[in-house]
């Protein structure tokens, strides 16, 4: 899955190679059976508009922004993410 975004004033392509959606925890029943919620996990890279891999060193804020966009894009798909990303 790929999508475009703006980073450092340039259009870049986020190439998502894997995605695990967030999992809601269990807080019902006996407390021994409770489980915590888990956030999403994704592996991704950045490409230029020409499709060339970018080797930029990203700040924590830039990584967080891209992770947020990945979560939004992947969870907004009509049927959810494709099985290859699970």
Coordinates of N, CA, C and O in Angstrom, one line a residue:
X1 N 0.9 -1.2 0.0 CA 0.0 0.0 0.0 C 0.9 1.2 0.0 O 1.9 1.3 0.7
X2 N 0.6 2.2 -0.8 CA 1.3 3.4 -0.9 C 0.3 4.6 -0.9 O -0.8 4.5 -1.4
X3 N 0.8 5.7 -0.3 CA 0.0 6.9 -0.4 C 1.0 8.1 -0.3 O 2.1 8.0 0.2
X4 N 0.5 9.2 -0.8 CA 1.4 10.4 -0.8 C 1.1 11.3 0.4 O -0.1 11.4 0.9
X5 N 2.1 12.0 0.9 CA 2.0 13.0 1.9 C 3.0 14.1 1.7 O 3.9 13.9 0.9
X6 N 2.9 15.1 2.5 CA 3.9 16.2 2.4 C 4.8 16.1 3.6 O 4.4 16.0 4.8
X7 N 6.1 16.2 3.4 CA 7.1 16.1 4.5 C 8.2 17.0 4.1 O 8.8 16.9 3.0
X8 N 8.6 17.9 5.0 CA 9.7 18.9 4.7 C 9.4 19.7 3.5 O 10.4 20.0 2.7
X9 N 8.2 20.0 3.2 CA 7.8 20.8 2.0 C 7.9 20.1 0.7 O 7.7 20.7 -0.3
X10 N 8.0 18.8 0.8 CA 8.1 18.0 -0.5 C 7.0 16.9 -0.4 O 6.6 16.4 0.6
X11 N 6.5 16.6 -1.6 CA 5.6 15.4 -1.7 C 6.4 14.1 -1.7 O 7.4 14.0 -2.4
X12 N 6.1 13.2 -0.7 CA 6.8 11.9 -0.7 C 5.7 10.8 -0.7 O 4.6 11.1 -0.4
X13 N 6.2 9.6 -1.0 CA 5.3 8.5 -1.0 C 5.7 7.6 0.2 O 6.9 7.3 0.4
X14 N 4.7 7.3 1.0 CA 4.9 6.4 2.1 C 4.5 5.0 1.6 O 3.4 4.7 1.1
X15 N 5.5 4.1 1.6 CA 5.3 2.7 1.1 C 5.2 1.8 2.3 O 6.2 1.5 3.0
X16 N 4.0 1.4 2.6 CA 3.7 0.5 3.8 C 3.9 -0.9 3.4 O 3.2 -1.5 2.5
X17 N 4.8 -1.6 4.0 CA 5.1 -3.0 3.7 C 4.4 -4.0 4.6 O 4.1 -5.1 4.2
X18 N 4.0 -3.6 5.8 CA 3.2 -4.4 6.7 C 2.4 -3.6 7.7 O 2.9 -2.5 8.0
X19 N 1.3 -4.1 8.1 CA 0.5 -3.3 9.0 C -0.3 -4.3 9.9 O -1.0 -5.2 9.4
X20 N -0.3 -4.1 11.2 CA -1.1 -4.8 12.2 C -2.0 -3.8 12.8 O -1.5 -2.9 13.5
X21 N -3.3 -4.0 12.7 CA -4.2 -3.0 13.3 C -4.2 -3.0 14.8 O -3.8 -4.0 15.4
X22 N -4.7 -1.9 15.4 CA -4.8 -1.9 16.9 C -5.8 -3.0 17.4 O -6.7 -3.4 16.7
X23 N -5.6 -3.5 18.6 CA -6.4 -4.6 19.2 C -7.0 -4.0 20.5 O -6.3 -3.6 21.3
X24 N -8.3 -4.1 20.6 CA -9.0 -3.6 21.8 C -8.8 -4.7 22.9 O -8.9 -5.9 22.7
X25 N -8.5 -4.2 24.1 CA -8.2 -5.1 25.2 C -9.6 -5.6 25.7 O -10.6 -5.2 25.4
X26 N -9.5 -6.6 26.6 CA -10.6 -7.2 27.2 C -10.7 -6.8 28.7 O -9.8 -7.0 29.4
X27 N -11.8 -6.1 29.0 CA -12.0 -5.6 30.4 C -13.3 -6.2 31.0 O -13.9 -5.5 31.8
X28 N -13.7 -7.3 30.5 CA -14.9 -7.9 31.1 C -14.6 -9.3 31.7 O -13.6 -9.9 31.4
X29 N -15.5 -9.7 32.5 CA -15.3 -11.0 33.2 C -14.3 -10.9 34.3 O -14.1 -9.8 34.9
X30 N -13.7 -12.0 34.7 CA -12.8 -12.0 35.9 C -11.5 -11.2 35.5 O -11.0 -11.4 34.4
X31 N -11.0 -10.4 36.4 CA -9.7 -9.7 36.2 C -8.5 -10.5 35.7 O -7.7 -10.0 35.0
X32 N -8.5 -11.8 36.1 CA -7.4 -12.6 35.6 C -7.4 -12.8 34.1 O -6.4 -13.2 33.5
X33 N -8.6 -12.6 33.5 CA -8.7 -12.8 32.0 C -8.6 -11.5 31.3 O -8.8 -11.5 30.1
X34 N -8.4 -10.4 32.0 CA -8.3 -9.1 31.3 C -7.0 -9.0 30.5 O -6.0 -9.6 30.8
X35 N -7.1 -8.3 29.3 CA -5.9 -8.1 28.5 C -5.8 -6.6 28.2 O -6.9 -5.9 28.0
X36 N -4.6 -6.1 28.0 CA -4.5 -4.6 27.7 C -4.8 -4.4 26.2 O -4.6 -5.3 25.4
X37 N -5.1 -3.2 25.9 CA -5.2 -2.8 24.5 C -3.8 -2.7 23.9 O -2.9 -2.4 24.6
X38 N -3.8 -3.0 22.6 CA -2.5 -2.9 21.9 C -2.6 -1.9 20.7 O -3.6 -1.9 20.0
X39 N -1.6 -1.1 20.5 CA -1.6 -0.1 19.4 C -1.3 -0.9 18.1 O -0.9 -2.0 18.1
X40 N -1.3 -0.1 17.0 CA -1.0 -0.7 15.7 C 0.5 -0.8 15.6 O 1.3 -0.2 16.3
X41 N 0.9 -1.6 14.6 CA 2.3 -1.7 14.2 C 2.4 -1.7 12.7 O 1.6 -2.3 12.0
X42 N 3.4 -0.9 12.2 CA 3.6 -0.9 10.8 C 5.1 -0.8 10.4 O 5.9 -0.3 11.2
X43 N 5.4 -1.3 9.3 CA 6.7 -1.1 8.7 C 6.5 -0.4 7.4 O 5.6 -0.7 6.6
X44 N 7.4 0.6 7.2 CA 7.2 1.5 6.0 C 8.5 2.1 5.7 O 9.5 2.1 6.4
X45 N 8.5 2.7 4.4 CA 9.7 3.4 3.9 C 9.2 4.7 3.2 O 8.0 4.8 2.9
X46 N 10.1 5.6 2.9 CA 9.8 6.8 2.1 C 10.4 6.7 0.7 O 11.5 6.3 0.6
X47 N 9.6 7.1 -0.2 CA 10.0 7.2 -1.6 C 9.8 8.6 -2.1 O 8.9 9.3 -1.7
X48 N 10.7 9.0 -3.1 CA 10.5 10.3 -3.7 C 9.3 10.2 -4.7 O 8.8 9.1 -4.9
X49 N 8.9 11.3 -5.3 CA 7.8 11.2 -6.3 C 8.2 10.4 -7.5 O 7.4 9.8 -8.2
X50 N 9.5 10.2 -7.7 CA 10.1 9.4 -8.8 C 10.2 7.9 -8.4 O 10.6 7.1 -9.3
X51 N 9.9 7.6 -7.2 CA 9.9 6.2 -6.8 C 11.3 5.8 -6.2 O 11.5 4.6 -5.9
X52 N 12.2 6.8 -6.0 CA 13.5 6.5 -5.5 C 13.4 6.4 -3.9 O 12.7 7.3 -3.3
X53 N 14.1 5.5 -3.3 CA 14.1 5.4 -1.9 C 14.8 6.6 -1.2 O 15.9 6.9 -1.7
X54 N 14.2 7.1 -0.2 CA 14.8 8.3 0.5 C 15.4 7.7 1.8 O 14.8 6.9 2.5
X55 N 16.6 8.2 2.1 CA 17.3 7.7 3.3 C 17.4 8.9 4.3 O 18.4 9.0 5.0
X56 N 16.3 9.6 4.4 CA 16.3 10.7 5.4 C 16.2 10.2 6.8 O 15.6 9.2 7.1
X57 N 16.9 10.9 7.7 CA 16.8 10.6 9.1 C 15.7 11.5 9.7 O 15.7 12.7 9.6
X58 N 14.6 10.8 10.1 CA 13.4 11.5 10.5 C 13.4 11.8 12.0 O 14.0 11.1 12.8
X59 N 12.8 12.9 12.4 CA 12.7 13.3 13.8 C 11.6 12.4 14.4 O 10.8 11.8 13.7
X60 N 11.5 12.4 15.7 CA 10.5 11.7 16.4 C 9.1 12.2 16.0 O 8.2 11.4 15.8
X61 N 9.0 13.5 15.9 CA 7.7 14.1 15.5 C 7.3 13.7 14.1 O 6.1 13.5 13.8
X62 N 8.3 13.7 13.1 CA 8.0 13.3 11.8 C 7.5 11.8 11.7 O 6.6 11.5 11.0
X63 N 8.2 11.0 12.5 CA 7.8 9.5 12.5 C 6.4 9.4 13.1 O 5.6 8.6 12.6
X64 N 6.1 10.1 14.1 CA 4.8 10.1 14.8 C 3.7 10.5 13.8 O 2.6 9.9 13.7
X65 N 4.0 11.6 13.0 CA 3.0 12.1 12.1 C 2.7 11.1 11.0 O 1.6 10.8 10.6
X66 N 3.8 10.4 10.5 CA 3.6 9.4 9.4 C 2.9 8.2 10.0 O 2.0 7.7 9.3
X67 N 3.2 7.8 11.2 CA 2.5 6.7 11.8 C 1.0 7.0 12.0 O 0.1 6.1 11.7
X68 N 0.7 8.2 12.4 CA -0.7 8.6 12.5 C -1.4 8.6 11.1 O -2.6 8.1 11.0
X69 N -0.7 9.0 10.1 CA -1.3 9.0 8.8 C -1.5 7.5 8.3 O -2.6 7.2 7.7
X70 N -0.6 6.7 8.6 CA -0.7 5.3 8.2 C -1.9 4.7 8.9 O -2.7 4.0 8.2
X71 N -2.1 4.9 10.2 CA -3.2 4.4 10.9 C -4.5 4.9 10.3 O -5.5 4.1 10.0
X72 N -4.6 6.2 10.0 CA -5.8 6.8 9.4 C -6.1 6.1 8.0 O -7.2 5.7 7.8
X73 N -5.1 6.0 7.2 CA -5.3 5.5 5.8 C -5.7 4.0 5.9 O -6.6 3.6 5.2
X74 N -5.0 3.2 6.7 CA -5.3 1.8 6.7 C -6.6 1.5 7.3 O -7.3 0.6 6.9
X75 N -7.0 2.2 8.3 CA -8.3 2.0 9.0 C -9.5 2.6 8.2 O -10.6 2.3 8.5
X76 N -9.2 3.5 7.3 CA -10.2 4.1 6.5 C -10.6 3.3 5.2 O -11.5 3.7 4.5
X77 N -9.8 2.3 4.9 CA -10.1 1.5 3.7 C -11.5 1.0 3.8 O -11.9 0.6 4.9
X78 N -12.2 0.8 2.7 CA -13.6 0.3 2.7 C -13.8 -1.0 3.5 O -14.6 -1.1 4.3
X79 N -12.9 -2.0 3.2 CA -13.0 -3.3 3.8 C -11.9 -3.5 4.8 O -11.6 -4.6 5.2
X80 N -11.2 -2.5 5.2 CA -10.1 -2.6 6.1 C -8.9 -2.9 5.2 O -9.0 -3.0 4.0
X81 N -7.7 -3.1 5.8 CA -6.5 -3.3 5.1 C -6.6 -4.7 4.4 O -7.2 -5.6 4.8
X82 N -5.8 -4.8 3.3 CA -5.7 -6.1 2.6 C -5.1 -7.2 3.5 O -4.3 -6.8 4.4
X83 N -5.4 -8.4 3.3 CA -4.9 -9.5 4.1 C -3.4 -9.5 4.2 O -2.8 -9.9 5.2
X84 N -2.8 -9.1 3.1 CA -1.3 -9.2 3.1 C -0.7 -8.2 4.1 O 0.5 -8.4 4.5
X85 N -1.4 -7.3 4.7 CA -0.9 -6.4 5.7 C -1.2 -6.9 7.1 O -0.9 -6.2 8.1
X86 N -1.9 -8.0 7.3 CA -2.3 -8.5 8.6 C -1.2 -9.3 9.2 O -0.6 -10.1 9.1

